[in-house]
PDB file of C-alpha atoms and ligand atoms in Angstrom:
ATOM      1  CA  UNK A   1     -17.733  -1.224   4.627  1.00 55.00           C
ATOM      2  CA  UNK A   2     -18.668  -1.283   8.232  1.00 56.00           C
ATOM      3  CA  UNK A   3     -17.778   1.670   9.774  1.00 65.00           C
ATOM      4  CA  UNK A   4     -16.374  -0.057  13.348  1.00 79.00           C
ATOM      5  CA  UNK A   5     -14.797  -2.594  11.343  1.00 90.00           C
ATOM      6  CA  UNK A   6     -11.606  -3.880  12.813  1.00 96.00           C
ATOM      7  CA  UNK A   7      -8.629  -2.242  10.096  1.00 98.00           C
ATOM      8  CA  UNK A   8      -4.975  -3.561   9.946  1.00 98.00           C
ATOM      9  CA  UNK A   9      -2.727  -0.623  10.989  1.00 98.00           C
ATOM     10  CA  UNK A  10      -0.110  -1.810   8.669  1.00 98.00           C
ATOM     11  CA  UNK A  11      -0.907  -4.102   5.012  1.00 99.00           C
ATOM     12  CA  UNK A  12       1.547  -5.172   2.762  1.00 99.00           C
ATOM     13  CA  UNK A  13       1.013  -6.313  -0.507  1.00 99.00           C
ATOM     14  CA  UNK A  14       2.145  -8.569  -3.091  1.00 99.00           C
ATOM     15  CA  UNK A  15       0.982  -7.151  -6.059  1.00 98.00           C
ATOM     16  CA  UNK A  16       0.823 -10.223  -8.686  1.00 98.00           C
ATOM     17  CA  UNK A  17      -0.236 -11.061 -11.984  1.00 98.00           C
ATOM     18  CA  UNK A  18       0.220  -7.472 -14.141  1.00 98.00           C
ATOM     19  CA  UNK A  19       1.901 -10.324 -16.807  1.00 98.00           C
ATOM     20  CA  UNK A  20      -0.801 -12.500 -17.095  1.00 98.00           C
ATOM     21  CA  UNK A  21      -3.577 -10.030 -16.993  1.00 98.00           C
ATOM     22  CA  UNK A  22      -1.802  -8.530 -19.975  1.00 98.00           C
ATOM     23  CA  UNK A  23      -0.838 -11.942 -21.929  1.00 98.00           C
ATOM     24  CA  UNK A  24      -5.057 -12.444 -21.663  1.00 98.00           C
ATOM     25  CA  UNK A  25      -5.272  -9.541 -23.616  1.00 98.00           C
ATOM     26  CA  UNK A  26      -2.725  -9.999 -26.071  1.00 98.00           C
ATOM     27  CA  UNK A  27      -0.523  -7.359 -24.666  1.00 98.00           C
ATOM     28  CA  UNK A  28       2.917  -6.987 -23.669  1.00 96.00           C
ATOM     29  CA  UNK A  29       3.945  -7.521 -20.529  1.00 97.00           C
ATOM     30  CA  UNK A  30       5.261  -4.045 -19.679  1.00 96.00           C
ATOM     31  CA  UNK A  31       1.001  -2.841 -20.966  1.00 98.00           C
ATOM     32  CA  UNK A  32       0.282  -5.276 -17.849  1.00 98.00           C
ATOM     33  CA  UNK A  33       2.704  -2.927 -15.297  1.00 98.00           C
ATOM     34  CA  UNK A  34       1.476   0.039 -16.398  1.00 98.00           C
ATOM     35  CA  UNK A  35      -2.618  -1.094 -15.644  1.00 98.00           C
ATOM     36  CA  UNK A  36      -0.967  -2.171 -12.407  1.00 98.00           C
ATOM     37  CA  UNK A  37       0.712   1.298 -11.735  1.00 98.00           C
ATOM     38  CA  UNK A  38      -3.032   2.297 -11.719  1.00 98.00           C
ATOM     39  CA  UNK A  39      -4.296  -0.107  -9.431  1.00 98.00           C
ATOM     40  CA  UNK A  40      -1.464   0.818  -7.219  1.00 98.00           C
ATOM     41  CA  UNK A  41      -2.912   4.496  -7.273  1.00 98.00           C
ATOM     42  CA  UNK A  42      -6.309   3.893  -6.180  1.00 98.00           C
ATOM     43  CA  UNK A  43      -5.419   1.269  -4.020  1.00 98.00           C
ATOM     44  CA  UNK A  44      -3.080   4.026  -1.889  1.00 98.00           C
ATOM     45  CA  UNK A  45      -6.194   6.431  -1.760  1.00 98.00           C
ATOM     46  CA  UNK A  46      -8.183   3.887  -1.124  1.00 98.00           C
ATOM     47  CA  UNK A  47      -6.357   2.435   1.703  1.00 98.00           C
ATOM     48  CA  UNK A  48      -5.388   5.589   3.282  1.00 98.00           C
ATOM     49  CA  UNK A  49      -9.477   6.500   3.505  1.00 98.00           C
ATOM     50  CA  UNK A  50      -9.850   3.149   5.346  1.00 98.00           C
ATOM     51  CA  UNK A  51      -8.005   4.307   8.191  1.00 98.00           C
ATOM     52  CA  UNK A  52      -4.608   2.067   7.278  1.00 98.00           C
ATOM     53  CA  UNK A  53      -1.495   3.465   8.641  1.00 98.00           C
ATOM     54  CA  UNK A  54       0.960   1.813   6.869  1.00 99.00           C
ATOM     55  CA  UNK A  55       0.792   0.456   3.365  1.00 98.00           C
ATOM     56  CA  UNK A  56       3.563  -1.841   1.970  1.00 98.00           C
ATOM     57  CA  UNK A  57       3.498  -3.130  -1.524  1.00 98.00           C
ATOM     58  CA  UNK A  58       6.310  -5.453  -3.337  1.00 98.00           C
ATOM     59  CA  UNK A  59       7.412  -3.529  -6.309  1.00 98.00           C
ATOM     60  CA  UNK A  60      10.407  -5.514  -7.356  1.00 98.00           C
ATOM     61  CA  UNK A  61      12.135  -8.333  -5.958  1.00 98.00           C
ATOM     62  CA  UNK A  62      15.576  -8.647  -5.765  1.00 98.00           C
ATOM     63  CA  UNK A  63      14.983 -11.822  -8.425  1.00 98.00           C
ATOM     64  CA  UNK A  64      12.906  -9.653 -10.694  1.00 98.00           C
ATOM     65  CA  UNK A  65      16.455  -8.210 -12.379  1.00 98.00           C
ATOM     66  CA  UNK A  66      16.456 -11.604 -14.026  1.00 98.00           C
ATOM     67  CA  UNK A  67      13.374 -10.534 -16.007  1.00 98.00           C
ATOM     68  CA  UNK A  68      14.248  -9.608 -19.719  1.00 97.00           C
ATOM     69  CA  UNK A  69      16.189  -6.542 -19.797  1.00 97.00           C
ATOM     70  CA  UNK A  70      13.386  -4.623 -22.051  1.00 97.00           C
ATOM     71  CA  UNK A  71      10.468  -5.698 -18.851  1.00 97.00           C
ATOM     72  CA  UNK A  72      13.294  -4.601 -16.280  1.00 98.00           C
ATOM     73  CA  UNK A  73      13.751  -1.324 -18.254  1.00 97.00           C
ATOM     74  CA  UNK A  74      10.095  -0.608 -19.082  1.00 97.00           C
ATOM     75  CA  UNK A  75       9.296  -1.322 -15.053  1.00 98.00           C
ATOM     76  CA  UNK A  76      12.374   1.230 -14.218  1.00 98.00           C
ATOM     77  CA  UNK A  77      10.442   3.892 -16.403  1.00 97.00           C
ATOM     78  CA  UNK A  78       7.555   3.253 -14.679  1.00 97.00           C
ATOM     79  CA  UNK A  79       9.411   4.032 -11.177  1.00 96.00           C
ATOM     80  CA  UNK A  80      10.204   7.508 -12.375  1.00 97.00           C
ATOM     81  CA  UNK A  81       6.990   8.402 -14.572  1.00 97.00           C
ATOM     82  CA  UNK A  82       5.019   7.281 -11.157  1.00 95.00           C
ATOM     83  CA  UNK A  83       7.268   9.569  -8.910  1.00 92.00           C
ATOM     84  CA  UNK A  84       6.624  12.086 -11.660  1.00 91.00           C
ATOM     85  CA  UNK A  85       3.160  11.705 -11.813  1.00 96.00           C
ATOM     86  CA  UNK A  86       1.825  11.578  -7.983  1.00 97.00           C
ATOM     87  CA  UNK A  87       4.659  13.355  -5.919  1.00 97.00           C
ATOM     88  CA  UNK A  88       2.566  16.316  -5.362  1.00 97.00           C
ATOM     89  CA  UNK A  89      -0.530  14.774  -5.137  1.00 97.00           C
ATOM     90  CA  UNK A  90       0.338  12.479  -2.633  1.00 98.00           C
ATOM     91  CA  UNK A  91       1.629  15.081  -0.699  1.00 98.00           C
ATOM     92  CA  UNK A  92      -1.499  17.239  -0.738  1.00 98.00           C
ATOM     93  CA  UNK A  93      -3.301  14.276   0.912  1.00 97.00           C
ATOM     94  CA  UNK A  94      -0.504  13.370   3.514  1.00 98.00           C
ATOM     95  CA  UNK A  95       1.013  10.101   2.176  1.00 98.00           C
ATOM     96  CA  UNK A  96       4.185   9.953   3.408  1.00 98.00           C
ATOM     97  CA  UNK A  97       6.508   7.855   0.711  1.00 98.00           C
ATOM     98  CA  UNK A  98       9.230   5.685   1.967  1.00 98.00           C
ATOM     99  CA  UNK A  99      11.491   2.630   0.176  1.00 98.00           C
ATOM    100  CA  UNK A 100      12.838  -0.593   1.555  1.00 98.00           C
ATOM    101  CA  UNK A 101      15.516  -2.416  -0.301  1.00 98.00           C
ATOM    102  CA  UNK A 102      18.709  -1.971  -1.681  1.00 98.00           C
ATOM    103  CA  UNK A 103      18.585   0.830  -3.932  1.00 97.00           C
ATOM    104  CA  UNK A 104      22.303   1.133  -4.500  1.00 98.00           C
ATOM    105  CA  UNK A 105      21.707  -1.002  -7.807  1.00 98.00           C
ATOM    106  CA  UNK A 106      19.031   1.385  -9.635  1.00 98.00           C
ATOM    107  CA  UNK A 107      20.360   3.943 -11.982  1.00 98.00           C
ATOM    108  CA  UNK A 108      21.166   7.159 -10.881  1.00 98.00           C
ATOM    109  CA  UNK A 109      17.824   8.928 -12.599  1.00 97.00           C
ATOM    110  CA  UNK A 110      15.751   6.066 -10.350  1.00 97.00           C
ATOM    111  CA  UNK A 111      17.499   7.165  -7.469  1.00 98.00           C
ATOM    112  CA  UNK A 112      17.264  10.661  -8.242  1.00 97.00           C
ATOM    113  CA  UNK A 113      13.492  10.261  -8.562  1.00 96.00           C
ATOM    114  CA  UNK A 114      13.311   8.242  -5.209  1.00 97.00           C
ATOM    115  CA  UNK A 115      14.812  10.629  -3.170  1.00 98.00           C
ATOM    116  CA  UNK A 116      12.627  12.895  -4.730  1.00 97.00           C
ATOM    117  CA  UNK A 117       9.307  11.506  -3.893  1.00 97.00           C
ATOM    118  CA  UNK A 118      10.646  10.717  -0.224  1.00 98.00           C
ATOM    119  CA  UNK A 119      11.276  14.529   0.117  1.00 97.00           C
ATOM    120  CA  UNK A 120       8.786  15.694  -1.297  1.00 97.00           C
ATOM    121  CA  UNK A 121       6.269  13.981   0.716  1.00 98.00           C
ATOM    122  CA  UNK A 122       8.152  13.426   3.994  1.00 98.00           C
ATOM    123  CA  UNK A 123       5.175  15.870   6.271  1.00 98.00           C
ATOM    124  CA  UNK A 124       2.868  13.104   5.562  1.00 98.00           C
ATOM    125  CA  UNK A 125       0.631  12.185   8.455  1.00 98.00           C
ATOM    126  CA  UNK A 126      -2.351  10.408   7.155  1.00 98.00           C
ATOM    127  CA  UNK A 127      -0.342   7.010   6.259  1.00 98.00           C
ATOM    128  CA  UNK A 128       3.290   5.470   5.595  1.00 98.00           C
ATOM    129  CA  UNK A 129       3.366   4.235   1.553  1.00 98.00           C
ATOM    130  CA  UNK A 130       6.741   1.744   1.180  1.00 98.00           C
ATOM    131  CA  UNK A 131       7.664   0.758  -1.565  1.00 98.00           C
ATOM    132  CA  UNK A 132       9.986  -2.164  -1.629  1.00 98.00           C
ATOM    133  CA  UNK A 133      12.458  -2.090  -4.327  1.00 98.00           C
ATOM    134  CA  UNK A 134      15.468  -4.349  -4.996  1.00 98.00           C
ATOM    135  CA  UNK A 135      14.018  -5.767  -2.015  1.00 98.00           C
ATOM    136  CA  UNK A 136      14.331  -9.062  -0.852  1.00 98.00           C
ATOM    137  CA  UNK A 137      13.844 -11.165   2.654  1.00 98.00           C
ATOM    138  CA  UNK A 138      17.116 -12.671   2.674  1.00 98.00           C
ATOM    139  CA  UNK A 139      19.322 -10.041   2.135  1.00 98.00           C
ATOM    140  CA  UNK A 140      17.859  -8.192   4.524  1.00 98.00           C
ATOM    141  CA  UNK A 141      18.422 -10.387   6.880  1.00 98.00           C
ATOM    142  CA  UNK A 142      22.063 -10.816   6.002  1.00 98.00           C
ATOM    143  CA  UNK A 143      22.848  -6.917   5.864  1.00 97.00           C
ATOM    144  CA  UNK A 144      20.877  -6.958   9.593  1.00 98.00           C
ATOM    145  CA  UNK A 145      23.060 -10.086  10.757  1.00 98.00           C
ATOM    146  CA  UNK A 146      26.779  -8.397   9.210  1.00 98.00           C
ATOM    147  CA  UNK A 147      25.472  -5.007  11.179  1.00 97.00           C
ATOM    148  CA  UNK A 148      25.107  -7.098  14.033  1.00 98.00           C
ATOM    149  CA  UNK A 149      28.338  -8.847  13.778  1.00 98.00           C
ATOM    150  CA  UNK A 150      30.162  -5.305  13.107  1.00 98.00           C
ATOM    151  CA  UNK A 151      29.192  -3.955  16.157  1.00 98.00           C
ATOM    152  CA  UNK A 152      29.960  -6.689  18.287  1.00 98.00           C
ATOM    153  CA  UNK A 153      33.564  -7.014  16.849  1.00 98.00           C
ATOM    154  CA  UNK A 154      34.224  -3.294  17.648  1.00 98.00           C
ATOM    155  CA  UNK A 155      33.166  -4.067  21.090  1.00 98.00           C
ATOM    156  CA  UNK A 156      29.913  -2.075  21.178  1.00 98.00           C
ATOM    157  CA  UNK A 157      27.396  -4.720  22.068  1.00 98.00           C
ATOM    158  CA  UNK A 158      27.785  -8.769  23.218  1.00 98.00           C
ATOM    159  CA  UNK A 159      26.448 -11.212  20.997  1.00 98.00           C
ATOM    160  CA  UNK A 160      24.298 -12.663  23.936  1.00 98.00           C
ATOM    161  CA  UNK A 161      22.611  -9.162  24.192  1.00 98.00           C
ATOM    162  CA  UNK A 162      21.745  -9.473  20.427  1.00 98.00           C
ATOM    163  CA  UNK A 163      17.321 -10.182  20.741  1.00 98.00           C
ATOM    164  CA  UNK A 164      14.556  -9.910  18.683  1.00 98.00           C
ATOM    165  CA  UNK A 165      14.091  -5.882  18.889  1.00 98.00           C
ATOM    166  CA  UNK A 166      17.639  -5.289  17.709  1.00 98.00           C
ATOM    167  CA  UNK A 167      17.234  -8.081  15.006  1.00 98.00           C
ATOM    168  CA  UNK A 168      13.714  -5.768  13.892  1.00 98.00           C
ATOM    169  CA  UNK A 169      15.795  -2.149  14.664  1.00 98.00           C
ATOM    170  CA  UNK A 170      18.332  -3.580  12.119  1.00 98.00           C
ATOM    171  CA  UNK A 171      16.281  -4.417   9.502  1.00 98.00           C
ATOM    172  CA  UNK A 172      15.138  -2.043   6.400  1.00 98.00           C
ATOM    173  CA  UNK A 173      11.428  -2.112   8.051  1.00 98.00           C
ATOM    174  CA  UNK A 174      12.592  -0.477  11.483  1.00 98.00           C
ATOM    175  CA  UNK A 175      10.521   2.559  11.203  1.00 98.00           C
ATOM    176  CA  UNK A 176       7.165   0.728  10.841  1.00 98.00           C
ATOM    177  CA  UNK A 177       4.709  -1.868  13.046  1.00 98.00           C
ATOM    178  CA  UNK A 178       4.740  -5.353  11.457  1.00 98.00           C
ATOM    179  CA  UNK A 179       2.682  -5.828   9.102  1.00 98.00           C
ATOM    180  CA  UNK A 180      -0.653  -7.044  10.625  1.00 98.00           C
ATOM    181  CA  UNK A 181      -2.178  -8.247   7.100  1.00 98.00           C
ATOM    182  CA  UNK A 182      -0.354  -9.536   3.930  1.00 98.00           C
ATOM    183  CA  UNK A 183      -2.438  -9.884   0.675  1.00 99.00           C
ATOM    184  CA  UNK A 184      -1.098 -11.557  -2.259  1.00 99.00           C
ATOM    185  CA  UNK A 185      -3.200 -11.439  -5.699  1.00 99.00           C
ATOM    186  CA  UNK A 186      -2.987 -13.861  -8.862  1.00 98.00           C
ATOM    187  CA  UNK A 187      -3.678 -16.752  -6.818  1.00 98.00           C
ATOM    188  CA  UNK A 188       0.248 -17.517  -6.046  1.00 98.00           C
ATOM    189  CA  UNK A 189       0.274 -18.597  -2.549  1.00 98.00           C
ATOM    190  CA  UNK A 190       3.779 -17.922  -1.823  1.00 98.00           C
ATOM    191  CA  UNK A 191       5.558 -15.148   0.317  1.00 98.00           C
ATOM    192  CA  UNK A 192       8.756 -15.081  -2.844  1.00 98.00           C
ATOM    193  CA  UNK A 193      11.062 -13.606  -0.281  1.00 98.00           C
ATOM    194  CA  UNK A 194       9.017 -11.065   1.368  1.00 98.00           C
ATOM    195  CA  UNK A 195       9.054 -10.026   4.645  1.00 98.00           C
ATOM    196  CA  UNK A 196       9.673 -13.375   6.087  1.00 98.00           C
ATOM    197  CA  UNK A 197      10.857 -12.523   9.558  1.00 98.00           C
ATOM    198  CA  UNK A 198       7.932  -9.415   9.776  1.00 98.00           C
ATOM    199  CA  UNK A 199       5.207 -11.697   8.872  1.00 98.00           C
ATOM    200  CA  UNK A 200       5.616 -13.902  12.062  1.00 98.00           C
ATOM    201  CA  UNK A 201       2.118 -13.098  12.941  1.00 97.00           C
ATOM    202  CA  UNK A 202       0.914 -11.892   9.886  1.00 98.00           C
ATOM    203  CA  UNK A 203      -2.582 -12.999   8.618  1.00 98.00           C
ATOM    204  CA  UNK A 204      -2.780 -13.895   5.003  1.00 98.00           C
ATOM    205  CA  UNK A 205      -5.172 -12.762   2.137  1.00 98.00           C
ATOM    206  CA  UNK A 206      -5.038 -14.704  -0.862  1.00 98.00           C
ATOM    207  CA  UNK A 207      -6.940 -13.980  -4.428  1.00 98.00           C
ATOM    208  CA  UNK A 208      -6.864 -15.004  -7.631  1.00 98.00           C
ATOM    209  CA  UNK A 209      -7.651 -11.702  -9.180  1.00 99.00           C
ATOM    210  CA  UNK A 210      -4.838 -10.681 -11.250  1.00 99.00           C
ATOM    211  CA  UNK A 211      -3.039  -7.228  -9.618  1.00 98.00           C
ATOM    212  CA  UNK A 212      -4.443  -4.930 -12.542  1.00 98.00           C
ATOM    213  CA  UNK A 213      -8.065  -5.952 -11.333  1.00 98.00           C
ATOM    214  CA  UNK A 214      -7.786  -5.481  -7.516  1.00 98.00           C
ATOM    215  CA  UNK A 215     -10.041  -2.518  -7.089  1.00 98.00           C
ATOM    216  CA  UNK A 216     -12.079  -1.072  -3.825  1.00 98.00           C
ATOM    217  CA  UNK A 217     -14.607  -3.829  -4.012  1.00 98.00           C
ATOM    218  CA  UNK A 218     -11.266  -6.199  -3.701  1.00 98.00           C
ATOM    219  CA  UNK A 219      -9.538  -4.442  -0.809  1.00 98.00           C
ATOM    220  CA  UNK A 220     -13.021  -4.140   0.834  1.00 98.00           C
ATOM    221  CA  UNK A 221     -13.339  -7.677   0.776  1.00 98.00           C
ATOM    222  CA  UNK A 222     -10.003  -8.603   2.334  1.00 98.00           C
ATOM    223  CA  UNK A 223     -10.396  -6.093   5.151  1.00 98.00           C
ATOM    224  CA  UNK A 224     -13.966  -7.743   5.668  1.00 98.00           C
ATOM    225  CA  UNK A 225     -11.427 -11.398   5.453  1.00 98.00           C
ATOM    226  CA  UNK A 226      -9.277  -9.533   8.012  1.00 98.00           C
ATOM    227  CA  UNK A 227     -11.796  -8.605  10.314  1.00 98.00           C
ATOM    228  CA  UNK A 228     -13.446 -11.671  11.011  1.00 97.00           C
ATOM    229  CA  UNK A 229      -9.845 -13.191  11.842  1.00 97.00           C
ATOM    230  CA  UNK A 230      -8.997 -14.322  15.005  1.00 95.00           C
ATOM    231  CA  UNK A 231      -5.650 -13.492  15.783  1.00 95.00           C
ATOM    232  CA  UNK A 232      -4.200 -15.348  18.920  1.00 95.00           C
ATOM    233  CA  UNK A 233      -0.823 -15.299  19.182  1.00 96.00           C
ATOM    234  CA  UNK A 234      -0.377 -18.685  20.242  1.00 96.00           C
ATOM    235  CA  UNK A 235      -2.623 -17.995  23.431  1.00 96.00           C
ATOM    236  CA  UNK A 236      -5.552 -19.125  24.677  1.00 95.00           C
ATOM    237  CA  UNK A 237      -9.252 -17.769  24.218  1.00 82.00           C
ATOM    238  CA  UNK A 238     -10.400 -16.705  26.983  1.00 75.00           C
TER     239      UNK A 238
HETATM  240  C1  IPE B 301       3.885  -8.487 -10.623  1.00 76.86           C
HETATM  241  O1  IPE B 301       3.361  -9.029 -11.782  1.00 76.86           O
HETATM  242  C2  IPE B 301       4.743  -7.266 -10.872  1.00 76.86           C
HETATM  243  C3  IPE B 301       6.180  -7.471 -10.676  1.00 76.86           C
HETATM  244  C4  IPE B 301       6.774  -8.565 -10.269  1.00 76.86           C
HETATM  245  C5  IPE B 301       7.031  -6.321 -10.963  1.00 76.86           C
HETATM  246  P1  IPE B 301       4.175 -10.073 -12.636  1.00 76.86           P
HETATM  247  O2  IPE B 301       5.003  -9.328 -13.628  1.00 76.86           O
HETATM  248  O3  IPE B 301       4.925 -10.999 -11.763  1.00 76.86           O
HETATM  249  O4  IPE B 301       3.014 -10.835 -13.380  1.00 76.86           O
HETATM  250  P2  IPE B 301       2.888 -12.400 -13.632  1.00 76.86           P
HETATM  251  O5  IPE B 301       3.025 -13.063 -12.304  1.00 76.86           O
HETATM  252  O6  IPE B 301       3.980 -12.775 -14.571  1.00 76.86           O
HETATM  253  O7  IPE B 301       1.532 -12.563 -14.219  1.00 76.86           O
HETATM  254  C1  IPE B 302       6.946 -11.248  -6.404  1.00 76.86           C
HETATM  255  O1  IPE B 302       6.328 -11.602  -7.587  1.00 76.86           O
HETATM  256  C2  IPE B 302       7.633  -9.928  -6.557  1.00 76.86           C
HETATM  257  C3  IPE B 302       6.765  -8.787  -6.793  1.00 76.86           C
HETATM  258  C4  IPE B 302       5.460  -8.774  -6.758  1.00 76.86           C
HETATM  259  C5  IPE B 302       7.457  -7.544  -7.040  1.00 76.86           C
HETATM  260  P1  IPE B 302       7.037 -12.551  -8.653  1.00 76.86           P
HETATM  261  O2  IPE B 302       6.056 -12.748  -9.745  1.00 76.86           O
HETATM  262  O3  IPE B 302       8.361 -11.986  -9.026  1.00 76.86           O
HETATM  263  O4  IPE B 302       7.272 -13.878  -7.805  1.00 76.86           O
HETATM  264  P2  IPE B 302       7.248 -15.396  -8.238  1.00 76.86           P
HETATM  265  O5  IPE B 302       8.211 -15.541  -9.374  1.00 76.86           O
HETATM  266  O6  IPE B 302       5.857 -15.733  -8.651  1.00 76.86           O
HETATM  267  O7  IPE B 302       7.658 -16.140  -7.000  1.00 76.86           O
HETATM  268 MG1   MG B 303       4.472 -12.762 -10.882  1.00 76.86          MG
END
């Protein structure tokens, strides 16, 4: 990697295709998560030494309680045998852990765990980690807009005050930059309800390598993508 490379302050990623890597294998599904969990942990470490400030991946969608109850279950465990597993460590290297999403709907134990790992590694300075969980596009939105509409009714703002920086301070992302790069593996070139209104200006990364597979050699090569972009905002060059 070049060293004066140009690196996205803030990636988010759609981490794809932990099924169908492990249906080529003759696995179960849930054997396809877990080689994914461990992709996820290099890919942290490995982003963080890059110089990224902000890493956000897509850990499950809103939809993805529609999955079978035993794939739902066996991704749940996963949740808390991760937090187990890399709390400390991720600490020790200054990954700060954060979650967008709804998490009202995860068990207790899940919960327990997440507010464990936020704790745990809240001193973090080297970069943000999100994880979004019960997260979905749309219903952020909607909680943002019936925040909105709340405070106007009780008199506190005026619906013609209501702009774009109090539409971004209301949604679950407010503490973080917009994401500057979004990568999606498995070759799905879809956003499936993920940060729609932060990926205005987002540049896109798409591969077909399945989510188990995306190693350093992979992120290198969509930060090389990245660099060579020309981002423009809808000006002109001068
Ligand atoms: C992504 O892999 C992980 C989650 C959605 C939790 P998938 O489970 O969607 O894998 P494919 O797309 O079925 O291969
Ligand atoms: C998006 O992947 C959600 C996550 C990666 C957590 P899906 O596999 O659920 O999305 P679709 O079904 O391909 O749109
Ligand atoms: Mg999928």
């Amino acid at each position: 990697m070049n060293g004066k490379m140009n690196i996205p302050q803030h990636i988010a990623i759609i981490m794809d295709g932990n099924g169908r890597w492990a249906r080529q294998r003759g696995k179960e599904r849930s054997e396809g998560h877990i080689a994914g969990m461990n992709s996820l942990r290099e890919t942290v470490r490995n982003a963080a030494q890059a110089g990224v400030k902000y890493l956000t991946v897509y850990a499950f969608s809103t939809e993805n309680w529609g999955r079978p109850q035993a794939e739902v279950d066996a991704l749940m465990e996963l949740i808390c045998k991760g937090v187990e597993s890399e709390s400390a460590e991720l600490a020790k290297v200054g990954i700060k852990v954060k979650t967008i999403g709804d998490r009202s709907r995860f068990s207790e134990k899940v919960q327990a765990s997440l507010e464990k790992i936020e704790s745990l590694t809240a001193a973090g300075e080297q970069m943000t980690f999100v994880l979004a969980l019960n997260y979905s596009s749309r219903s952020e939105i909607v909680t943002a807009v019936q925040r909105l509409a709340q405070r106007v009714a009780a008199g506190e703002i005026k619906a013609e005050e209501i702009d774009e920086k109090m539409i971004s301070d209301s949604l679950y992302t407010s503490f973080m930059p917009d994401p500057d790069l979004i990568i999606r593996t498995s070759g799905e070139c879809r956003l499936s309800n993920f940060l729609m209104w932060q990926a205005s200006y987002a540049e896109f990364y798409f591969t077909p390598t399945l989510w188990p597979d995306f190693d350093k050699a992979e992120l290198e090569k969509a930060l090389e993508a990245y660099a060579a972009r020309d981002r423009r905002y809808g000006l002109v060059k001068k």
